[in-house]
Short mmCIF file of N, CA and C in Angstrom, two decimals:
data_model
loop_
_atom_site.label_atom_id
_atom_site.label_comp_id
_atom_site.label_asym_id
_atom_site.label_seq_id
_atom_site.Cartn_x
_atom_site.Cartn_y
_atom_site.Cartn_z
N MET A 1 90.25 121.24 98.95
CA MET A 1 88.83 122.02 98.12
C MET A 1 89.07 121.18 96.69
N VAL A 2 90.22 121.20 96.01
CA VAL A 2 90.01 120.58 94.90
C VAL A 2 89.69 119.30 95.11
N LEU A 3 90.45 118.23 95.91
CA LEU A 3 90.58 117.29 96.38
C LEU A 3 88.44 116.83 96.71
N ASP A 4 87.74 118.17 97.60
CA ASP A 4 86.49 117.54 97.72
C ASP A 4 85.91 117.66 96.45
N LEU A 5 85.83 119.00 95.93
CA LEU A 5 84.89 119.14 94.66
C LEU A 5 85.44 118.07 93.58
N ALA A 6 86.62 117.40 93.71
CA ALA A 6 86.29 116.08 92.62
C ALA A 6 85.41 114.66 93.35
N LEU A 7 85.79 115.21 94.07
CA LEU A 7 85.20 113.75 95.04
C LEU A 7 83.35 113.89 94.88
N GLY A 8 83.56 114.93 94.67
CA GLY A 8 80.97 115.68 95.23
C GLY A 8 80.79 114.95 94.00
N ARG A 9 81.79 114.91 92.28
CA ARG A 9 81.30 115.29 91.23
C ARG A 9 81.46 113.36 90.56
N ARG A 10 80.78 112.88 89.81
CA ARG A 10 80.23 111.33 88.82
C ARG A 10 81.97 111.64 88.17
N PRO A 11 82.78 110.06 88.25
CA PRO A 11 83.44 110.42 87.31
C PRO A 11 83.25 110.82 85.81
N THR A 12 84.44 111.14 85.12
CA THR A 12 84.58 111.55 83.48
C THR A 12 85.00 110.89 82.75
N LEU A 13 85.82 110.22 83.14
CA LEU A 13 86.93 109.50 82.25
C LEU A 13 87.06 108.13 82.66
N GLY A 14 85.98 107.42 82.24
CA GLY A 14 85.81 106.29 82.29
C GLY A 14 85.02 106.29 84.20
N ASP A 15 85.94 104.81 84.99
CA ASP A 15 85.70 104.88 85.85
C ASP A 15 86.61 105.64 87.11
N THR A 16 87.04 106.97 85.83
CA THR A 16 88.34 108.26 86.91
C THR A 16 87.66 109.25 86.70
N ARG A 17 88.38 109.82 88.04
CA ARG A 17 87.94 111.28 88.18
C ARG A 17 88.58 111.79 87.75
N LEU A 18 88.93 113.24 86.74
CA LEU A 18 89.96 113.54 86.05
C LEU A 18 90.17 115.03 87.13
N VAL A 19 91.49 115.42 87.65
CA VAL A 19 91.69 116.29 87.64
C VAL A 19 92.39 117.18 87.16
N ALA A 20 92.80 118.05 86.10
CA ALA A 20 93.36 118.87 85.60
C ALA A 20 93.95 120.68 85.90
N ILE A 21 95.47 120.18 86.34
CA ILE A 21 95.51 121.89 87.09
C ILE A 21 96.53 122.24 86.13
N ASP A 22 96.35 123.01 85.06
CA ASP A 22 96.35 123.95 84.52
C ASP A 22 96.61 125.23 84.86
N GLY A 23 97.70 126.11 84.18
CA GLY A 23 98.32 127.30 84.12
C GLY A 23 99.51 128.56 83.78
N PRO A 24 100.21 128.98 83.88
CA PRO A 24 101.56 128.98 83.00
C PRO A 24 102.44 128.78 83.88
N ALA A 25 103.73 128.07 83.95
CA ALA A 25 104.61 127.82 83.97
C ALA A 25 105.36 128.42 85.43
N GLY A 26 105.60 128.05 86.13
CA GLY A 26 105.97 128.85 87.28
C GLY A 26 104.92 129.32 88.22
N SER A 27 103.96 128.97 88.25
CA SER A 27 103.06 129.47 89.20
C SER A 27 102.68 129.20 90.57
N GLY A 28 102.82 127.72 90.33
CA GLY A 28 102.62 126.88 91.53
C GLY A 28 101.85 125.40 91.19
N LYS A 29 101.66 125.22 89.72
CA LYS A 29 101.12 123.92 89.94
C LYS A 29 100.76 122.42 90.47
N THR A 30 102.63 122.29 89.93
CA THR A 30 103.09 121.32 90.45
C THR A 30 102.92 120.86 92.24
N THR A 31 103.33 121.95 92.60
CA THR A 31 102.79 122.47 94.44
C THR A 31 101.79 121.67 95.12
N LEU A 32 100.91 122.03 93.43
CA LEU A 32 99.28 122.21 94.19
C LEU A 32 98.92 120.96 93.96
N ALA A 33 99.04 120.45 92.69
CA ALA A 33 99.37 118.56 92.35
C ALA A 33 99.59 117.24 93.32
N ALA A 34 100.95 117.53 94.33
CA ALA A 34 101.40 116.99 95.21
C ALA A 34 100.73 117.25 96.19
N ARG A 35 100.14 118.41 97.00
CA ARG A 35 99.22 118.23 97.95
C ARG A 35 98.14 117.25 97.66
N VAL A 36 97.58 117.52 96.74
CA VAL A 36 95.76 116.80 96.18
C VAL A 36 96.22 115.58 96.21
N VAL A 37 97.17 114.83 95.88
CA VAL A 37 98.07 113.43 95.49
C VAL A 37 98.43 113.12 96.69
N ASP A 38 98.64 113.99 97.98
CA ASP A 38 99.08 113.32 99.42
C ASP A 38 97.78 113.40 100.14
N LEU A 39 97.02 114.18 99.61
CA LEU A 39 95.78 113.75 100.31
C LEU A 39 94.78 112.15 99.56
N GLU A 40 95.14 111.87 98.74
CA GLU A 40 94.16 110.82 97.72
C GLU A 40 95.32 109.21 97.85
N PRO A 41 95.58 108.59 98.97
CA PRO A 41 96.85 107.63 98.40
C PRO A 41 96.27 107.31 96.86
N GLU A 42 95.41 107.05 96.77
CA GLU A 42 95.15 106.16 95.38
C GLU A 42 94.76 107.06 94.08
N ALA A 43 95.27 108.23 94.41
CA ALA A 43 95.29 109.04 93.24
C ALA A 43 96.64 108.36 92.35
N ARG A 44 96.71 109.01 90.83
CA ARG A 44 97.72 108.87 89.91
C ARG A 44 98.19 110.21 89.50
N LEU A 45 99.80 111.00 89.86
CA LEU A 45 99.78 112.14 89.49
C LEU A 45 100.75 111.23 88.32
N VAL A 46 100.22 112.43 86.59
CA VAL A 46 101.22 112.72 85.54
C VAL A 46 101.21 114.09 85.46
N HIS A 47 102.66 115.13 85.10
CA HIS A 47 103.35 116.07 85.17
C HIS A 47 103.11 115.92 83.50
N MET A 48 102.82 116.67 82.56
CA MET A 48 103.05 117.53 81.80
C MET A 48 104.27 117.56 81.21
N ASP A 49 105.38 117.53 81.83
CA ASP A 49 106.21 118.35 81.88
C ASP A 49 107.38 116.79 80.67
N ASP A 50 106.66 115.47 81.19
CA ASP A 50 107.04 114.22 81.28
C ASP A 50 106.44 114.13 79.53
N LEU A 51 105.00 114.76 78.36
CA LEU A 51 104.61 114.51 77.90
C LEU A 51 105.26 115.92 76.44
N TYR A 52 105.36 116.52 76.91
CA TYR A 52 106.34 117.44 75.91
C TYR A 52 107.53 117.03 75.38
N ASP A 53 107.28 117.39 73.55
CA ASP A 53 108.79 116.97 72.98
C ASP A 53 109.19 118.07 73.13
N GLY A 54 109.50 118.33 74.00
CA GLY A 54 110.96 119.46 74.60
C GLY A 54 110.80 120.75 74.56
N TRP A 55 111.57 122.08 74.52
CA TRP A 55 110.96 122.79 74.18
C TRP A 55 110.11 123.81 73.44
N GLN A 56 109.92 123.60 72.63
CA GLN A 56 108.59 123.29 71.24
C GLN A 56 107.64 122.66 71.58
N GLY A 57 107.42 121.62 72.56
CA GLY A 57 106.78 120.52 72.34
C GLY A 57 105.13 121.17 72.87
N LEU A 58 104.83 122.18 73.33
CA LEU A 58 102.72 121.96 73.82
C LEU A 58 102.33 122.35 72.62
N GLY A 59 102.74 122.87 71.76
CA GLY A 59 101.57 122.86 70.43
C GLY A 59 101.47 121.50 70.11
N SER A 60 101.92 120.10 70.36
CA SER A 60 101.85 118.62 69.59
C SER A 60 102.02 117.91 71.10
N VAL A 61 101.55 118.49 71.95
CA VAL A 61 101.27 118.31 72.88
C VAL A 61 99.80 116.60 73.07
N SER A 62 98.74 117.03 72.08
CA SER A 62 97.68 116.63 72.06
C SER A 62 97.95 114.87 71.22
N ARG A 63 99.14 114.78 71.33
CA ARG A 63 99.32 112.61 70.08
C ARG A 63 99.07 112.21 71.88
N GLN A 64 100.12 112.78 72.24
CA GLN A 64 100.76 111.38 73.87
C GLN A 64 99.34 111.97 74.98
N LEU A 65 98.91 112.84 75.04
CA LEU A 65 97.60 113.13 75.38
C LEU A 65 96.62 112.05 74.52
N SER A 66 96.40 111.91 73.93
CA SER A 66 94.98 111.04 73.57
C SER A 66 95.67 109.70 73.81
N THR A 67 96.87 109.31 73.74
CA THR A 67 97.00 107.73 74.21
C THR A 67 97.39 107.23 75.36
N LEU A 68 96.88 108.45 75.89
CA LEU A 68 97.09 108.64 77.78
C LEU A 68 95.54 108.27 78.25
N ILE A 69 94.86 109.56 77.98
CA ILE A 69 93.62 109.74 77.93
C ILE A 69 92.18 108.81 77.76
N ARG A 70 92.57 108.94 75.97
CA ARG A 70 91.58 108.13 75.29
C ARG A 70 91.24 106.82 76.27
N PRO A 71 92.15 105.44 76.00
CA PRO A 71 91.84 104.84 76.20
C PRO A 71 91.29 104.97 78.03
N LEU A 72 91.79 105.52 79.36
CA LEU A 72 91.25 105.68 79.90
C LEU A 72 89.68 106.06 80.08
N ALA A 73 89.46 107.11 79.38
CA ALA A 73 87.82 106.79 79.33
C ALA A 73 87.32 105.29 79.09
N LEU A 74 87.59 104.48 77.89
CA LEU A 74 86.96 103.84 77.29
C LEU A 74 87.68 102.34 79.16
N ARG A 75 88.21 103.06 80.38
CA ARG A 75 88.24 101.49 81.17
C ARG A 75 88.96 100.93 80.73
N LYS A 76 90.51 101.13 80.13
CA LYS A 76 91.13 100.51 79.43
C LYS A 76 92.93 101.30 79.92
N PRO A 77 93.35 100.52 79.75
CA PRO A 77 94.92 100.97 80.34
C PRO A 77 95.10 102.39 79.28
N GLY A 78 96.06 103.24 79.98
CA GLY A 78 96.63 104.51 79.06
C GLY A 78 98.07 104.55 79.05
N PHE A 79 99.26 105.23 78.53
CA PHE A 79 100.33 105.08 77.83
C PHE A 79 100.62 106.73 77.45
N TYR A 80 102.26 106.76 77.84
CA TYR A 80 102.14 107.97 77.20
C TYR A 80 104.13 108.02 76.84
N ARG A 81 104.45 108.35 76.20
CA ARG A 81 106.28 108.03 76.35
C ARG A 81 106.72 109.12 77.11
N ARG A 82 107.58 108.96 78.18
CA ARG A 82 108.32 109.74 78.48
C ARG A 82 109.62 110.67 77.64
N TYR A 83 109.27 111.85 78.16
CA TYR A 83 110.60 113.01 77.70
C TYR A 83 111.29 112.93 78.30
N ASP A 84 112.84 113.23 78.33
CA ASP A 84 114.03 113.05 78.97
C ASP A 84 114.52 114.39 78.30
N TRP A 85 114.55 114.93 79.70
CA TRP A 85 115.19 116.20 79.04
C TRP A 85 116.56 116.61 78.97
N LEU A 86 117.24 115.69 79.76
CA LEU A 86 119.00 115.70 79.58
C LEU A 86 119.22 115.15 78.38
N ARG A 87 118.34 114.39 78.01
CA ARG A 87 118.93 113.60 76.73
C ARG A 87 118.42 114.38 75.17
N GLY A 88 117.43 115.07 75.80
CA GLY A 88 116.37 115.62 74.87
C GLY A 88 116.10 114.31 73.89
N GLU A 89 115.00 113.68 74.22
CA GLU A 89 114.35 112.84 73.35
C GLU A 89 113.62 111.46 74.17
N PHE A 90 112.35 111.23 73.46
CA PHE A 90 111.12 110.87 74.42
C PHE A 90 112.37 109.39 75.04
N ALA A 91 111.89 108.96 75.91
CA ALA A 91 112.58 107.71 76.92
C ALA A 91 111.42 106.42 76.80
N GLU A 92 111.20 105.96 77.62
CA GLU A 92 110.68 104.90 77.92
C GLU A 92 109.44 105.38 77.57
N THR A 93 108.23 104.00 77.93
CA THR A 93 107.36 104.25 77.43
C THR A 93 106.33 103.50 79.16
N VAL A 94 105.25 105.16 79.51
CA VAL A 94 104.95 104.70 80.81
C VAL A 94 103.75 104.28 80.31
N ASP A 95 103.25 103.00 81.38
CA ASP A 95 101.71 102.65 81.36
C ASP A 95 101.10 103.46 82.36
N VAL A 96 99.48 103.63 82.37
CA VAL A 96 99.00 104.08 83.05
C VAL A 96 97.34 103.50 83.14
N GLU A 97 97.21 102.71 84.29
CA GLU A 97 96.21 102.07 85.00
C GLU A 97 95.13 102.45 84.90
N PRO A 98 93.74 102.60 84.42
CA PRO A 98 92.83 103.66 85.00
C PRO A 98 92.62 103.35 87.09
N PRO A 99 93.08 104.77 87.44
CA PRO A 99 93.20 105.09 88.89
C PRO A 99 91.28 105.77 89.23
N PRO A 100 91.56 105.25 90.42
CA PRO A 100 90.17 106.32 90.36
C PRO A 100 90.55 107.46 90.25
N LEU A 101 91.31 108.43 90.72
CA LEU A 101 92.23 109.80 90.18
C LEU A 101 92.85 109.73 89.81
N LEU A 102 92.49 110.62 88.72
CA LEU A 102 93.91 111.50 87.79
C LEU A 102 94.38 112.54 88.21
N VAL A 103 95.56 113.03 88.78
CA VAL A 103 95.81 114.42 88.57
C VAL A 103 96.66 114.62 87.39
N LEU A 104 96.70 115.65 86.66
CA LEU A 104 97.37 116.09 84.95
C LEU A 104 97.63 116.90 85.50
N GLU A 105 98.55 117.09 85.51
CA GLU A 105 99.13 118.98 85.82
C GLU A 105 99.99 119.24 84.46
N GLY A 106 100.14 120.58 84.58
CA GLY A 106 100.83 121.31 83.41
C GLY A 106 100.14 122.20 82.89
N VAL A 107 101.34 123.03 81.74
CA VAL A 107 99.89 123.64 81.03
C VAL A 107 99.82 122.84 79.92
N GLY A 108 98.21 122.79 79.96
CA GLY A 108 97.70 122.28 78.95
C GLY A 108 97.13 120.58 79.01
N SER A 109 97.43 120.84 80.07
CA SER A 109 96.44 120.36 81.09
C SER A 109 94.73 119.80 81.46
N GLY A 110 94.56 121.22 81.16
CA GLY A 110 92.64 121.39 80.81
C GLY A 110 92.67 122.13 79.10
N GLY A 111 93.39 121.21 78.21
CA GLY A 111 92.91 121.37 76.70
C GLY A 111 91.21 121.72 76.55
N ALA A 112 91.00 122.55 75.88
CA ALA A 112 89.92 122.55 75.29
C ALA A 112 88.50 121.02 74.95
N GLU A 113 89.95 120.50 74.08
CA GLU A 113 89.73 118.92 73.62
C GLU A 113 89.35 117.93 74.49
N LEU A 114 89.83 118.35 75.69
CA LEU A 114 89.49 116.96 76.89
C LEU A 114 88.63 117.65 78.16
N ASP A 115 87.38 118.79 77.72
CA ASP A 115 86.87 119.45 78.46
C ASP A 115 85.89 118.45 78.55
N THR A 116 85.47 117.55 77.64
CA THR A 116 84.06 116.71 78.63
C THR A 116 84.58 115.26 79.44
N LEU A 117 85.99 115.35 79.15
CA LEU A 117 86.68 115.23 79.78
C LEU A 117 87.22 115.00 81.48
N ILE A 118 86.96 116.40 81.51
CA ILE A 118 87.42 116.60 82.98
C ILE A 118 86.62 116.83 84.06
N THR A 119 86.39 116.42 85.22
CA THR A 119 86.23 116.21 86.56
C THR A 119 86.18 117.56 86.88
N VAL A 120 87.53 118.48 87.35
CA VAL A 120 87.40 119.35 87.51
C VAL A 120 88.98 119.89 87.26
N LEU A 121 88.47 121.15 86.63
CA LEU A 121 89.90 122.02 86.48
C LEU A 121 90.07 123.30 86.72
N VAL A 122 91.39 123.45 87.30
CA VAL A 122 91.96 124.17 88.30
C VAL A 122 92.75 124.98 87.61
N TRP A 123 92.68 126.08 87.75
CA TRP A 123 93.81 127.45 86.37
C TRP A 123 94.77 127.60 88.02
N VAL A 124 96.01 127.71 88.19
CA VAL A 124 97.17 128.35 88.83
C VAL A 124 97.02 129.26 88.23
N THR A 125 97.61 130.51 88.99
CA THR A 125 97.47 131.93 88.58
C THR A 125 98.90 132.41 89.62
N ALA A 126 99.20 133.32 88.65
CA ALA A 126 101.12 133.74 89.01
C ALA A 126 101.64 135.15 88.45
N PRO A 127 101.73 135.97 89.56
CA PRO A 127 102.92 137.38 88.16
C PRO A 127 103.61 136.25 87.35
N ARG A 128 103.96 137.38 86.29
CA ARG A 128 104.71 137.07 85.27
C ARG A 128 105.94 137.12 85.62
N PRO A 129 106.56 138.08 86.39
CA PRO A 129 107.60 138.01 86.64
C PRO A 129 107.83 136.99 88.15
N LEU A 130 107.28 136.88 88.81
CA LEU A 130 107.51 135.56 89.96
C LEU A 130 107.79 134.55 88.85
N ARG A 131 106.13 134.12 87.74
CA ARG A 131 107.04 132.41 87.77
C ARG A 131 107.60 132.70 86.77
N ARG A 132 108.57 133.67 85.95
CA ARG A 132 110.17 133.53 85.41
C ARG A 132 110.64 133.72 86.28
N GLU A 133 110.97 134.14 87.63
CA GLU A 133 111.73 133.90 88.82
C GLU A 133 111.79 132.72 89.14
N ARG A 134 110.65 132.17 89.35
CA ARG A 134 110.74 130.87 90.08
C ARG A 134 111.33 129.37 89.12
N GLY A 135 110.71 130.24 87.85
CA GLY A 135 111.47 129.30 86.72
C GLY A 135 112.88 129.03 86.54
N LEU A 136 113.59 130.25 86.19
CA LEU A 136 114.91 130.41 86.43
C LEU A 136 115.70 130.25 87.44
N ALA A 137 115.12 130.08 88.74
CA ALA A 137 116.22 130.02 90.15
C ALA A 137 115.54 128.00 90.28
N ARG A 138 114.57 126.85 89.40
CA ARG A 138 114.52 126.00 89.30
C ARG A 138 115.60 125.21 87.83
N ASP A 139 115.85 125.90 87.24
CA ASP A 139 116.47 125.13 85.68
C ASP A 139 117.78 126.39 85.49
N GLY A 140 117.88 127.39 86.01
CA GLY A 140 119.01 127.83 86.19
C GLY A 140 118.73 129.10 84.82
N GLU A 141 120.32 130.22 85.09
CA GLU A 141 120.09 131.26 84.41
C GLU A 141 120.53 131.09 82.36
N ALA A 142 120.46 129.70 82.29
CA ALA A 142 121.25 129.24 81.35
C ALA A 142 120.27 129.16 80.45
N ILE A 143 118.93 128.83 80.99
CA ILE A 143 117.66 128.50 80.37
C ILE A 143 116.77 129.34 80.11
N ALA A 144 117.54 131.41 80.45
CA ALA A 144 116.55 131.59 80.07
C ALA A 144 116.12 131.92 78.98
N PRO A 145 116.26 132.37 77.47
CA PRO A 145 115.83 132.31 76.28
C PRO A 145 114.77 131.07 75.80
N HIS A 146 115.06 129.58 76.65
CA HIS A 146 113.91 128.64 76.10
C HIS A 146 113.11 128.98 77.34
N TRP A 147 113.29 129.48 78.03
CA TRP A 147 112.26 129.70 79.34
C TRP A 147 111.03 131.25 78.50
N ASP A 148 111.83 132.14 78.36
CA ASP A 148 111.24 133.00 77.24
C ASP A 148 110.47 132.70 75.78
N GLY A 149 110.75 131.49 75.62
CA GLY A 149 110.27 131.45 74.35
C GLY A 149 108.87 130.47 74.57
N TRP A 150 109.13 129.70 75.95
CA TRP A 150 107.72 128.89 76.60
C TRP A 150 106.89 129.68 76.71
N MET A 151 107.14 130.75 77.44
CA MET A 151 105.77 132.07 77.74
C MET A 151 104.90 132.15 77.35
N ARG A 152 105.92 132.59 75.93
CA ARG A 152 105.42 132.69 74.55
C ARG A 152 103.95 132.15 73.87
N GLN A 153 104.67 130.80 73.76
CA GLN A 153 103.83 129.36 73.51
C GLN A 153 102.49 130.05 74.23
N GLU A 154 103.00 129.94 75.74
CA GLU A 154 101.72 129.83 76.63
C GLU A 154 100.92 130.45 76.36
N ASP A 155 101.35 132.36 76.31
CA ASP A 155 100.06 133.33 75.83
C ASP A 155 99.67 132.66 74.81
N ALA A 156 99.84 132.07 73.39
CA ALA A 156 99.18 131.88 72.71
C ALA A 156 98.67 130.51 72.44
N HIS A 157 99.23 129.40 73.64
CA HIS A 157 98.07 128.17 73.75
C HIS A 157 96.82 128.47 74.35
N PHE A 158 97.11 129.90 75.91
CA PHE A 158 95.90 130.31 76.32
C PHE A 158 95.23 130.87 75.91
N ALA A 159 95.74 132.18 75.34
CA ALA A 159 94.21 132.74 73.98
C ALA A 159 93.05 131.53 73.70
N GLY A 160 93.89 131.10 72.92
CA GLY A 160 92.84 129.87 71.84
C GLY A 160 92.46 129.07 72.84
N GLN A 161 92.60 128.88 73.65
CA GLN A 161 91.98 127.66 74.92
C GLN A 161 90.75 128.00 75.50
N ARG A 162 91.35 129.34 76.02
CA ARG A 162 90.54 130.57 77.09
C ARG A 162 90.05 128.84 78.22
N THR A 163 91.28 128.82 78.82
CA THR A 163 91.32 127.51 79.76
C THR A 163 91.21 128.39 81.44
N ALA A 164 91.66 129.92 81.50
CA ALA A 164 91.39 130.40 82.76
C ALA A 164 89.53 130.49 83.24
N GLU A 165 89.21 130.77 81.54
CA GLU A 165 87.56 131.26 81.65
C GLU A 165 87.30 129.64 81.85
N ARG A 166 87.12 128.42 81.14
CA ARG A 166 86.55 127.43 81.75
C ARG A 166 86.95 127.18 82.44
N ALA A 167 87.35 127.37 83.87
CA ALA A 167 87.75 126.91 85.14
C ALA A 167 86.81 126.52 85.91
N ASP A 168 87.19 125.64 87.02
CA ASP A 168 85.84 125.12 87.43
C ASP A 168 86.69 126.44 88.99
N LEU A 169 88.26 125.98 89.51
CA LEU A 169 89.10 126.50 90.55
C LEU A 169 89.49 127.69 90.37
N VAL A 170 90.10 128.50 91.13
CA VAL A 170 90.53 129.76 90.28
C VAL A 170 91.91 129.60 92.09
N VAL A 171 93.19 128.93 91.79
CA VAL A 171 94.03 128.97 92.60
C VAL A 171 95.16 130.09 92.71
N ASP A 172 95.15 131.37 93.49
CA ASP A 172 96.30 131.73 93.41
C ASP A 172 97.75 131.17 94.03
N GLY A 173 98.72 131.10 92.84
CA GLY A 173 100.09 130.05 92.93
C GLY A 173 100.94 131.04 94.23
N THR A 174 100.53 132.27 94.68
CA THR A 174 101.40 132.96 95.82
C THR A 174 100.85 132.52 96.80
N GLY A 175 99.68 131.96 96.68
CA GLY A 175 99.49 132.39 98.33
C GLY A 175 98.47 133.17 99.25
N ALA A 176 98.58 134.23 98.45
CA ALA A 176 98.22 135.69 98.58
C ALA A 176 96.64 135.48 98.77
N ARG A 177 95.39 135.19 97.77
CA ARG A 177 94.49 135.23 98.34
C ARG A 177 93.87 133.49 97.99
N PRO A 178 92.88 133.74 99.13
CA PRO A 178 91.75 132.20 98.73
C PRO A 178 91.17 131.65 97.12
N ALA A 179 91.18 130.56 97.17
CA ALA A 179 91.20 130.36 96.04
C ALA A 179 89.59 130.14 95.14
N VAL A 180 89.13 130.80 94.33
CA VAL A 180 87.79 130.95 94.16
C VAL A 180 87.04 130.10 93.61
N ARG A 181 85.78 129.58 93.40
CA ARG A 181 85.08 128.93 92.77
C ARG A 181 84.20 129.40 91.77
N ARG A 182 84.04 128.56 91.46
CA ARG A 182 82.93 128.66 90.04
C ARG A 182 82.28 127.89 90.05
N ASN A 183 80.87 128.04 89.44
CA ASN A 183 80.05 126.88 88.98
C ASN A 183 80.10 126.27 87.45
N ARG A 184 80.99 125.92 87.37
CA ARG A 184 80.93 125.54 85.53
C ARG A 184 80.52 124.64 85.22
N ARG A 185 80.15 123.30 86.52
CA ARG A 185 79.37 121.84 85.49
C ARG A 185 78.51 121.54 86.62
#
């Protein structure tokens, strides 16, 4: 449904269609993004986890997004610096040539400042306890304080951005309910 919706719309990022898959951590965004990219061989996937400046990086990710998204809107290559979570610092620069479809996945990918450049905004949701459980299963119990702090950052971010309300498509990350399409654009 995500891919069909995107391909049925005109490109909004230069010659690129931008699919932003947003929602709180642990909701199922990465899984959905992988499915979309599997269906479209020419798609490029960028994970927001590679753009954050660590556990406190949600508020400053717009710098990274600007060097990635703004050039693509001008039909030029974009770039970002990949964050190395093990080293706790930015590592190499990743160049992104303008693809036909860019899937930007992660918390903050559907920020209001990008609204006019997003072809399809997807909101993925799941209950908070399940999201936390998924996160700790993936990252380990030792990360629990970071995870809880991140969830508080998300709450503030999403309240200010109103991302869920702006979404074209709402996906239940538990798989219990079908996706709900809105006629936003």
